[in-house]
Coordinates of C-alpha atoms in Angstrom, one line a residue:
Chain A
M1 CA 61.1 58.8 132.1
T2 CA 59.6 59.8 135.4
T3 CA 59.9 63.1 137.2
T4 CA 62.3 62.7 140.1
T5 CA 60.7 64.5 143.0
P6 CA 61.7 64.6 146.6
D7 CA 60.6 61.7 148.8
R8 CA 59.0 62.7 152.0
T9 CA 61.3 60.9 154.4
A10 CA 64.1 62.9 155.9
T11 CA 66.8 60.6 154.8
A12 CA 65.6 60.4 151.2
R13 CA 65.3 64.1 151.2
A14 CA 68.8 64.7 152.5
T15 CA 70.2 62.3 149.9
F16 CA 68.2 64.0 147.2
V17 CA 69.4 67.5 148.3
A18 CA 73.0 66.4 148.6
A19 CA 73.0 64.8 145.1
A20 CA 71.3 67.9 143.7
E21 CA 73.9 70.2 145.3
R22 CA 76.8 68.0 144.0
R23 CA 75.3 68.1 140.5
A24 CA 74.8 71.8 140.5
T25 CA 78.2 72.6 142.0
S26 CA 79.9 70.2 139.6
A27 CA 78.1 71.8 136.6
V28 CA 79.4 75.2 137.5
T29 CA 82.9 74.0 138.3
W30 CA 83.5 72.0 135.1
N31 CA 81.7 74.5 132.8
L32 CA 83.9 77.3 134.2
V33 CA 87.0 75.2 133.8
G34 CA 86.1 74.0 130.4
A35 CA 85.1 77.5 129.1
T36 CA 88.3 79.0 130.5
W37 CA 90.5 76.5 128.8
W38 CA 88.5 76.5 125.6
I39 CA 88.8 80.2 125.2
G40 CA 92.2 79.9 126.9
A41 CA 93.4 77.8 123.9
W42 CA 93.4 81.0 121.8
F43 CA 95.2 82.9 124.6
W44 CA 97.9 80.3 124.9
A45 CA 98.5 80.2 121.1
I46 CA 99.0 83.9 121.1
Y47 CA 101.0 83.9 124.3
V48 CA 103.4 81.2 123.1
A49 CA 103.9 83.1 119.8
V50 CA 104.7 86.3 121.7
L51 CA 107.1 84.5 124.0
A52 CA 108.9 82.8 121.1
L53 CA 109.2 86.1 119.4
Q54 CA 110.4 87.8 122.5
A55 CA 113.2 85.2 122.9
A56 CA 114.1 84.9 119.3
V57 CA 114.5 88.5 118.3
P58 CA 117.4 89.3 120.7
L59 CA 119.0 85.9 119.9
L60 CA 119.0 86.7 116.2
G61 CA 120.4 90.1 117.0
G62 CA 123.4 88.5 118.7
D63 CA 122.6 89.5 122.3
T64 CA 124.4 87.3 124.7
E65 CA 122.6 88.4 127.8
L66 CA 118.8 88.3 127.6
R67 CA 115.9 89.5 129.5
S68 CA 114.0 86.6 130.7
A69 CA 110.7 85.7 129.0
A70 CA 109.3 86.1 132.5
G71 CA 108.9 89.7 131.6
S72 CA 105.4 88.9 130.4
F73 CA 104.6 86.5 133.1
T74 CA 101.5 88.4 134.3
A75 CA 99.6 87.9 131.0
P76 CA 97.8 84.7 132.0
W77 CA 96.8 86.3 135.3
I78 CA 95.2 89.2 133.5
F79 CA 93.5 86.8 131.1
L80 CA 92.0 84.9 134.1
F81 CA 90.8 88.1 135.7
V82 CA 88.9 89.0 132.6
M83 CA 87.5 85.4 132.2
G84 CA 86.3 85.6 135.8
I85 CA 84.3 88.7 135.0
V86 CA 82.9 87.5 131.7
L87 CA 82.1 83.9 132.5
L88 CA 80.3 84.6 135.7
A89 CA 78.2 87.3 134.0
Q90 CA 77.0 84.6 131.6
M91 CA 76.6 81.7 134.0
S92 CA 75.2 83.0 137.3
R93 CA 71.7 83.6 136.1
L94 CA 71.6 80.4 134.0
H95 CA 72.6 78.4 137.1
L96 CA 69.7 79.7 139.1
V97 CA 67.3 79.2 136.2
A98 CA 68.5 75.6 135.9
G99 CA 67.6 74.9 139.5
G100 CA 70.9 75.7 141.3
T101 CA 71.2 78.0 144.3
R102 CA 73.5 80.9 145.1
R103 CA 75.4 78.6 147.4
T104 CA 76.1 75.9 144.8
L105 CA 77.0 78.7 142.3
V106 CA 79.6 80.1 144.7
H107 CA 80.9 76.7 145.7
G108 CA 81.3 75.8 142.0
E109 CA 83.2 79.1 141.4
W110 CA 85.5 78.4 144.3
R111 CA 86.3 74.9 143.1
A112 CA 86.7 76.1 139.5
A113 CA 89.1 78.8 140.7
A114 CA 91.2 76.1 142.5
I115 CA 91.4 73.9 139.4
I116 CA 92.1 76.8 137.1
A117 CA 94.8 78.1 139.5
V118 CA 96.7 74.8 139.5
T119 CA 96.3 74.1 135.8
F120 CA 96.8 77.6 134.5
G121 CA 99.5 78.5 137.0
A122 CA 101.4 75.3 136.3
A123 CA 101.1 75.8 132.5
G124 CA 102.3 79.4 132.7
W125 CA 105.2 78.5 134.9
L126 CA 106.1 75.6 132.8
L127 CA 106.1 77.6 129.6
L128 CA 108.3 80.3 131.1
A129 CA 110.7 77.8 132.5
L130 CA 110.8 76.1 129.1
V131 CA 111.7 79.3 127.3
D132 CA 114.5 80.1 129.7
L133 CA 115.8 76.6 129.3
V134 CA 115.8 76.9 125.5
V135 CA 117.6 80.2 125.7
R136 CA 120.2 78.8 128.1
A137 CA 120.6 75.7 125.9
L138 CA 121.5 77.9 123.0
G139 CA 124.4 79.2 125.0
H140 CA 123.0 82.5 126.1
D141 CA 122.5 84.0 129.5
V142 CA 119.2 84.8 131.0
R143 CA 118.9 88.0 132.9
P144 CA 115.6 87.8 134.7
V145 CA 113.7 91.0 135.3
D146 CA 111.0 89.6 137.6
G147 CA 112.4 89.2 141.1
I148 CA 109.6 86.8 142.1
L149 CA 110.7 84.3 139.5
V150 CA 114.4 84.2 140.4
T151 CA 114.6 84.8 144.0
S152 CA 117.7 83.0 145.1
G153 CA 117.4 79.7 146.7
S154 CA 114.0 78.3 146.0
G155 CA 113.4 80.5 143.0
T156 CA 112.0 77.9 140.7
W157 CA 109.4 76.5 143.1
L158 CA 108.6 80.0 144.4
A159 CA 107.7 81.0 140.9
L160 CA 105.4 78.0 140.6
L161 CA 103.8 78.9 143.9
A162 CA 103.4 82.5 142.8
H163 CA 101.8 81.5 139.5
V164 CA 99.3 79.1 141.0
L165 CA 98.3 81.6 143.7
A166 CA 98.1 84.5 141.4
S167 CA 96.0 82.6 138.9
G168 CA 93.5 81.7 141.7
V169 CA 93.5 85.2 143.2
L170 CA 93.1 87.0 139.9
F171 CA 90.3 84.6 138.6
T172 CA 88.4 84.9 141.9
T173 CA 88.8 88.6 142.0
G174 CA 87.4 88.8 138.4
V175 CA 84.4 86.7 139.6
L176 CA 83.9 89.2 142.5
V177 CA 84.1 92.2 140.2
G178 CA 81.7 90.6 137.8
H179 CA 79.2 89.8 140.6
V180 CA 79.4 93.3 142.1
Y181 CA 78.8 94.9 138.7
R182 CA 75.8 92.6 138.2
R183 CA 74.4 93.4 141.6
L184 CA 75.1 97.2 141.8
G185 CA 75.1 98.2 138.2
G186 CA 77.6 100.1 136.1
W187 CA 78.2 103.3 138.2
R188 CA 78.2 101.7 141.6
G189 CA 80.2 98.7 140.4
T190 CA 82.8 101.1 139.1
L191 CA 82.9 103.1 142.4
A192 CA 83.3 99.8 144.2
L193 CA 86.4 98.8 142.2
P194 CA 88.9 100.0 144.8
L195 CA 87.3 97.6 147.2
T196 CA 86.7 94.7 144.8
L197 CA 90.2 94.9 143.4
L198 CA 91.7 94.8 146.9
P199 CA 92.2 91.0 147.0
A200 CA 94.3 91.1 143.9
A201 CA 96.2 94.1 145.2
V202 CA 97.0 92.3 148.5
A203 CA 98.4 89.3 146.7
L204 CA 100.4 91.2 144.1
A205 CA 101.8 93.4 146.8
A206 CA 102.9 90.4 148.7
F207 CA 104.6 88.9 145.6
E208 CA 106.3 92.2 145.1
V209 CA 107.7 92.3 148.6
A210 CA 108.8 88.7 148.3
G211 CA 110.6 89.3 145.0
G212 CA 112.2 92.6 146.0
D213 CA 115.8 93.0 147.1
G214 CA 115.0 94.6 150.4
P215 CA 114.5 92.8 153.7
L216 CA 111.4 90.7 153.8
V217 CA 108.4 91.3 156.0
L218 CA 109.3 90.4 159.6
G219 CA 112.2 88.4 158.2
A220 CA 109.9 85.8 156.8
P221 CA 111.2 83.7 153.8
A222 CA 110.0 84.7 150.4
W223 CA 107.8 81.6 149.9
L224 CA 106.0 82.3 153.2
V225 CA 105.2 85.8 152.2
V226 CA 104.0 84.7 148.8
L227 CA 101.9 81.9 150.4
I228 CA 100.3 84.2 153.1
G229 CA 99.8 87.1 150.7
G230 CA 98.3 84.9 148.0
A231 CA 96.1 83.1 150.5
I232 CA 94.8 86.3 152.1
G233 CA 94.0 87.8 148.7
W234 CA 92.2 84.6 147.6
L235 CA 90.2 84.3 150.8
L236 CA 89.2 87.9 150.6
A237 CA 88.0 87.5 147.0
A238 CA 86.1 84.3 147.8
W239 CA 84.5 85.8 150.9
G240 CA 83.6 88.9 149.1
T241 CA 81.9 86.9 146.4
W242 CA 79.8 85.0 148.9
L243 CA 78.8 88.3 150.6
V244 CA 77.6 89.7 147.3
V245 CA 75.9 86.7 145.9
R246 CA 74.3 85.1 148.9
D247 CA 71.1 87.1 148.8
A248 CA 71.3 88.6 145.3
P249 CA 68.0 88.8 143.4
V250 CA 67.8 87.5 139.9
E251 CA 67.1 90.6 137.7
Chain B
M1 CA 59.9 57.8 141.6
T2 CA 56.3 59.0 141.5
P3 CA 55.9 62.7 140.6
Q4 CA 54.8 64.9 143.4
P5 CA 53.6 68.2 141.9
F6 CA 54.5 71.3 143.9
G7 CA 51.9 73.8 145.1
A8 CA 52.4 77.3 146.5
R9 CA 51.0 79.6 149.1
L10 CA 51.7 83.3 149.5
E11 CA 50.6 85.0 152.7
G12 CA 50.6 88.8 153.0
V13 CA 53.4 89.1 150.4
T14 CA 54.6 92.6 149.6
L15 CA 57.5 93.4 147.3
R16 CA 58.9 96.8 146.2
Y17 CA 61.7 97.1 143.8
R18 CA 62.7 100.5 145.2
R19 CA 61.8 102.1 148.5
D20 CA 59.7 104.9 146.9
D21 CA 58.1 102.8 144.2
A22 CA 54.5 101.5 144.4
P23 CA 54.6 97.9 145.5
A24 CA 54.9 95.3 142.7
L25 CA 53.0 93.0 145.0
D26 CA 50.8 94.4 147.7
N27 CA 49.9 92.3 150.7
L28 CA 49.0 89.5 148.4
D29 CA 47.4 86.2 149.5
L30 CA 47.2 83.4 147.1
T31 CA 47.2 79.6 146.9
I32 CA 48.3 77.7 143.8
R33 CA 47.0 74.1 143.9
P34 CA 49.4 71.3 143.1
G35 CA 48.9 69.3 140.0
V36 CA 46.8 71.7 138.0
I37 CA 47.4 74.2 135.1
T38 CA 46.9 77.7 136.5
G39 CA 46.5 80.7 134.3
L40 CA 48.3 83.7 135.7
L41 CA 46.7 86.7 134.2
G42 CA 47.1 90.4 134.6
R43 CA 47.8 93.6 132.6
N44 CA 51.3 94.9 132.2
G45 CA 52.8 95.7 135.5
A46 CA 50.2 93.7 137.4
G47 CA 52.9 91.7 139.2
K48 CA 52.9 88.4 137.3
S49 CA 56.6 88.2 136.7
T50 CA 57.3 89.3 140.3
L51 CA 55.1 86.6 141.6
A52 CA 56.8 84.1 139.3
A53 CA 60.3 85.2 140.5
L54 CA 59.2 84.8 144.2
L55 CA 57.9 81.3 143.5
A56 CA 61.2 80.3 141.9
G57 CA 63.2 81.7 144.8
W58 CA 64.8 84.4 142.6
R59 CA 63.7 87.1 145.0
R60 CA 62.6 87.6 148.6
P61 CA 59.5 89.6 149.6
I62 CA 60.0 92.5 151.9
A63 CA 56.9 91.3 153.9
G64 CA 54.9 88.1 154.1
R65 CA 55.7 84.5 153.4
V66 CA 56.2 82.6 150.2
L67 CA 55.9 78.8 150.5
V68 CA 56.5 76.2 147.8
G69 CA 56.5 72.4 147.7
P70 CA 54.4 69.3 147.6
A71 CA 51.0 69.3 149.3
G72 CA 51.5 69.4 153.1
A73 CA 55.2 70.2 152.9
L74 CA 55.5 73.8 151.8
E75 CA 58.8 75.6 152.4
D76 CA 60.4 79.0 151.8
P77 CA 61.9 78.7 148.3
F78 CA 64.7 81.2 148.7
E79 CA 68.1 79.4 148.7
N80 CA 66.3 76.1 149.1
T81 CA 67.9 73.3 147.0
W82 CA 64.8 71.1 147.5
T83 CA 62.4 73.6 146.0
A84 CA 64.9 75.1 143.5
T85 CA 65.4 71.7 142.0
G86 CA 61.7 71.2 141.6
T87 CA 60.9 74.6 140.2
Q88 CA 61.5 75.7 136.6
L89 CA 60.8 79.3 135.7
V90 CA 61.1 80.3 132.0
R91 CA 60.8 84.0 131.2
E92 CA 60.3 85.6 127.8
S93 CA 63.8 87.0 128.1
G94 CA 65.1 83.4 128.0
D95 CA 67.9 83.5 130.5
H96 CA 70.0 81.4 128.3
W97 CA 73.8 81.0 128.2
E98 CA 74.8 83.7 125.7
G99 CA 78.1 83.7 123.9
T100 CA 78.0 79.9 123.2
A101 CA 75.8 77.6 121.2
A102 CA 72.2 77.0 122.4
R103 CA 73.0 73.3 122.8
D104 CA 75.3 74.4 125.7
T105 CA 72.3 75.9 127.5
L106 CA 70.4 72.6 127.1
A107 CA 73.5 70.7 128.2
F108 CA 73.8 72.8 131.4
H109 CA 70.1 72.2 132.3
A110 CA 70.6 68.5 131.6
E111 CA 73.6 68.5 134.0
V112 CA 71.7 70.2 136.8
R113 CA 68.1 69.1 136.5
P114 CA 67.5 65.6 138.0
S115 CA 64.3 65.1 135.9
W116 CA 65.7 66.3 132.6
D117 CA 64.2 64.3 129.7
A118 CA 66.8 64.4 126.9
D119 CA 64.5 62.6 124.5
L120 CA 61.7 65.1 125.0
A121 CA 64.2 67.9 124.5
E122 CA 65.4 66.4 121.3
H123 CA 61.9 65.9 120.1
L124 CA 61.0 69.6 120.9
V125 CA 64.2 70.9 119.2
G126 CA 63.0 69.1 116.0
L127 CA 59.4 70.1 116.4
F128 CA 60.3 73.8 116.6
G129 CA 63.2 73.6 114.1
L130 CA 65.5 75.0 116.6
D131 CA 69.1 75.5 115.5
V132 CA 71.0 74.5 118.6
G133 CA 74.3 75.3 117.0
T134 CA 73.5 79.0 117.1
H135 CA 74.2 81.4 120.0
P136 CA 70.9 82.3 121.8
E137 CA 71.5 86.0 121.3
R138 CA 71.6 85.4 117.5
L139 CA 68.4 83.4 117.4
S140 CA 65.2 85.0 116.3
R141 CA 62.6 85.9 118.9
G142 CA 60.6 82.9 118.0
Q143 CA 63.6 80.6 118.2
R144 CA 64.5 82.0 121.6
S145 CA 61.0 81.3 122.8
A146 CA 61.3 77.8 121.5
L147 CA 64.6 77.3 123.4
G148 CA 62.8 78.5 126.5
I149 CA 59.9 76.0 125.9
V150 CA 62.4 73.1 125.4
V151 CA 63.9 74.0 128.8
G152 CA 60.5 74.5 130.5
L153 CA 59.1 71.2 129.3
A154 CA 62.1 68.9 129.3
S155 CA 63.0 69.9 132.8
R156 CA 59.8 68.1 134.0
A157 CA 59.9 70.2 137.1
P158 CA 57.1 69.6 139.7
L159 CA 56.4 73.3 139.4
T160 CA 56.8 74.7 135.9
I161 CA 56.2 78.4 135.4
L162 CA 56.1 79.8 131.9
D163 CA 56.1 83.5 132.1
E164 CA 55.1 84.8 128.6
S165 CA 57.8 82.5 127.4
Y166 CA 56.0 81.4 124.2
L167 CA 54.8 84.8 122.9
G168 CA 57.6 84.9 120.3
L169 CA 56.3 81.8 118.6
D170 CA 54.3 82.1 115.4
A171 CA 50.7 80.8 115.6
A172 CA 51.5 77.3 114.2
H173 CA 54.2 76.7 116.7
R174 CA 52.1 78.1 119.6
Y175 CA 49.4 75.6 118.9
A176 CA 52.0 72.9 118.6
F177 CA 53.3 74.0 121.9
Y178 CA 49.8 73.8 123.5
D179 CA 49.4 70.3 122.2
V180 CA 52.8 69.1 123.5
L181 CA 52.2 70.8 126.8
L182 CA 48.9 69.1 127.3
A183 CA 50.2 65.7 126.2
D184 CA 53.2 65.8 128.4
Y185 CA 51.2 67.1 131.3
A186 CA 48.8 64.2 131.0
E187 CA 51.6 61.8 130.9
H188 CA 53.7 63.5 133.6
P189 CA 51.3 65.4 135.9
R190 CA 52.8 68.4 137.5
T191 CA 51.9 72.0 138.4
I192 CA 52.1 74.4 135.5
V193 CA 51.6 78.1 135.8
L194 CA 51.0 79.8 132.5
S195 CA 51.3 83.6 132.3
S196 CA 50.1 85.0 129.0
H197 CA 48.5 87.9 127.3
L198 CA 47.1 85.6 124.7
I199 CA 44.3 84.6 126.9
G200 CA 41.9 83.6 124.2
E201 CA 44.4 81.0 122.9
V202 CA 45.4 79.4 126.2
E203 CA 42.3 79.6 128.4
R204 CA 41.2 76.2 127.3
L205 CA 44.2 74.8 129.1
F206 CA 43.5 76.5 132.4
E207 CA 42.1 74.5 135.3
D208 CA 42.6 77.4 137.7
V209 CA 42.7 81.1 137.0
V210 CA 44.4 83.8 138.9
I211 CA 44.0 87.5 137.9
L212 CA 46.3 90.0 139.3
D213 CA 45.8 93.8 139.2
R214 CA 48.2 96.3 140.6
G215 CA 49.9 93.7 142.8
R216 CA 46.8 92.3 144.3
V217 CA 44.7 89.2 143.6
L218 CA 41.5 90.2 141.8
L219 CA 40.3 86.7 141.2
A220 CA 41.6 83.2 142.1
E221 CA 39.3 80.3 141.4
S222 CA 38.8 77.3 139.2
A223 CA 38.3 77.9 135.5
D224 CA 34.9 76.3 135.6
D225 CA 33.8 78.7 138.3
V226 CA 35.2 81.6 136.2
R227 CA 33.2 80.4 133.2
G228 CA 30.1 80.1 135.4
R229 CA 30.4 83.7 136.4
G230 CA 28.6 84.9 133.4
V231 CA 26.8 83.8 130.3
T232 CA 27.1 84.4 126.6
L233 CA 24.1 85.0 124.4
T234 CA 24.2 84.8 120.7
G235 CA 21.4 85.6 118.3
P236 CA 19.4 88.4 116.7
A237 CA 20.1 91.7 118.3
A238 CA 16.6 92.4 119.5
D239 CA 16.1 89.0 121.1
V240 CA 19.5 89.2 122.8
A241 CA 18.7 92.7 124.1
R242 CA 15.3 91.5 125.4
V243 CA 16.7 88.4 127.3
A244 CA 19.8 90.4 128.6
G245 CA 17.6 93.0 130.1
D246 CA 19.5 95.3 132.4
R247 CA 22.2 92.9 133.3
P248 CA 25.8 94.3 133.2
V249 CA 27.5 93.5 129.9
L250 CA 31.1 92.2 130.0
A251 CA 31.6 92.1 126.3
R252 CA 29.7 92.7 123.1
Q253 CA 30.2 91.8 119.5
Q254 CA 28.0 92.4 116.5
L255 CA 28.2 90.9 113.0
G256 CA 25.3 92.1 110.8
S257 CA 22.1 91.4 112.6
T258 CA 23.7 88.9 114.9
T259 CA 24.9 90.0 118.3
Q260 CA 26.9 88.2 120.9
V261 CA 26.9 89.6 124.5
T262 CA 28.6 88.3 127.5
L263 CA 26.7 89.0 130.7
D264 CA 27.8 89.1 134.3
G265 CA 26.2 86.5 136.4
A266 CA 24.4 83.2 135.6
L267 CA 20.9 82.9 134.1
S268 CA 18.0 81.7 136.2
A269 CA 16.2 78.6 134.9
D270 CA 13.4 80.8 133.6
E271 CA 15.8 83.1 131.8
H272 CA 17.6 80.2 130.4
A273 CA 14.4 78.8 129.0
A274 CA 13.4 82.1 127.6
A275 CA 16.7 82.4 125.8
R276 CA 16.4 79.0 124.3
A277 CA 12.8 79.7 123.3
A278 CA 14.0 82.8 121.6
G279 CA 16.5 80.7 119.6
L280 CA 19.5 82.2 121.2
D281 CA 22.7 80.2 121.7
V282 CA 23.7 80.1 125.4
G283 CA 27.3 79.6 126.5
G284 CA 29.7 80.3 129.3
V285 CA 31.8 83.4 129.8
S286 CA 35.2 83.4 128.3
V287 CA 38.1 84.0 130.7
Q288 CA 39.3 86.7 128.4
D289 CA 36.0 88.7 128.5
L290 CA 35.9 88.4 132.3
F291 CA 39.6 89.5 132.5
V292 CA 39.0 92.5 130.4
H293 CA 35.9 93.4 132.5
L294 CA 37.6 92.9 135.8
T295 CA 40.7 94.8 134.9
G296 CA 38.8 97.8 133.7
G297 CA 38.9 97.1 129.9
A298 CA 40.4 99.6 127.6
G299 CA 38.1 102.5 128.6
A300 CA 34.9 103.1 130.6
A301 CA 33.1 100.4 132.5
P302 CA 30.6 98.5 130.3
A303 CA 27.0 99.6 130.1
T304 CA 24.0 97.3 130.3
E305 CA 22.6 95.9 127.0
E306 CA 19.6 98.1 127.3
E307 CA 21.7 101.2 127.6
R308 CA 23.5 100.3 124.5

């Protein structure tokens, strides 16, 4: 095997660099997605058991009107927030040691967040929809407690949108928090939490507004509030990550 | 594609970790030739690891320029995909992927490194008896060092920097590492920077030697020039003292009536002949002796042989 080193022509170099960046970005993306789902398998196993128990106990007790399983709908979001912190703490230095750059690291994180958002969000939404379906099929009523999931009209699809966006925002916010702790250390990282948690707060506040009974912001439909709030939160977290990482030294 | 080893040039480089700290590197000028094995030496805190981090683009200097790349095409390595892909720094700490099996660290490098040699990696894993199913944080220090060496060599990077990364190995594995390093270097020429405190062991590998002291370059020249900076005389103590005269002594060892002294500076032809006539063995200076001398040794400056 020969060592692949850059050719001196500009074209060859550009091709080499583009391929290297694709490879590095892809490594971050798929390792993050893989690790999240690998560890996530444990989470899902526990989560499914909890949901089943949550639905079964009242049914066995003879309740005819049930709280929706959606009562624990934020659990996957919290899981992703923690995974964002943990996985990036492990992977960021390794990536630079392996010849990646801060740019490819952040791009990989962004792509991983998108894939995780869609897959985790859809899985979480599907699971909750399934539980409600089973409860209804058994002849019981579902009394939802989470406005965001049952907003009249486009409730089902709104819930899907919220799950996907929340998964992306929470994971990216976790990544941001993890990078800030790595860069600033324990004390300053903790002091920065009000700022680093802001993206998640923005998104969750938007979801709360969209799911509430009161008038929506500027009369906008719920889905638009969820979309805009989620997108702003996500962009804030992604932008913050880049600001923190772009010139971070490797300790 | 033909390998093109990377060289490096540092111009007036200064780096401080904190504003009030003494500089880790202080207005440092240095050239690392491409395609040679350079020994990067210095006492603790001399700036070796900081220099390595700058070459790898892990840090930026607060003043000066760092340039890395093939001869005639040096570039700033910070956030530079071109140079990052061609530079592999392995530190003693390992920088592995913790919380998952060691094989995942190797797999990650294989995914990112264009020149990764999986066969060599597998061979080295076997050579060092590395348990790749174990998490790096649970490996012994020697196994963690071995994992770093697998990464360092199998990456086949045009600039490979091994910063104390093999200190955890036992003697047998260290010598196996030196042999593998030389064999692979001969087959796939590249630039290798070896930082080590085990100078006596590795100095035979050096083609160039750089000695840092308190963030500055104390010496940077070829290993042959370094060895020619002094001379070692071995023989009966009285004869050695007579030939050494009042020359500065870099190092001295005595076993019974036999003395070995390392002297600063080369012998003249007449002195050389006199030493031979006295039955003394004459050799070059070891890098380690010169290093100890230049960096102040463990105590006072050495005396002359006559003063001893």
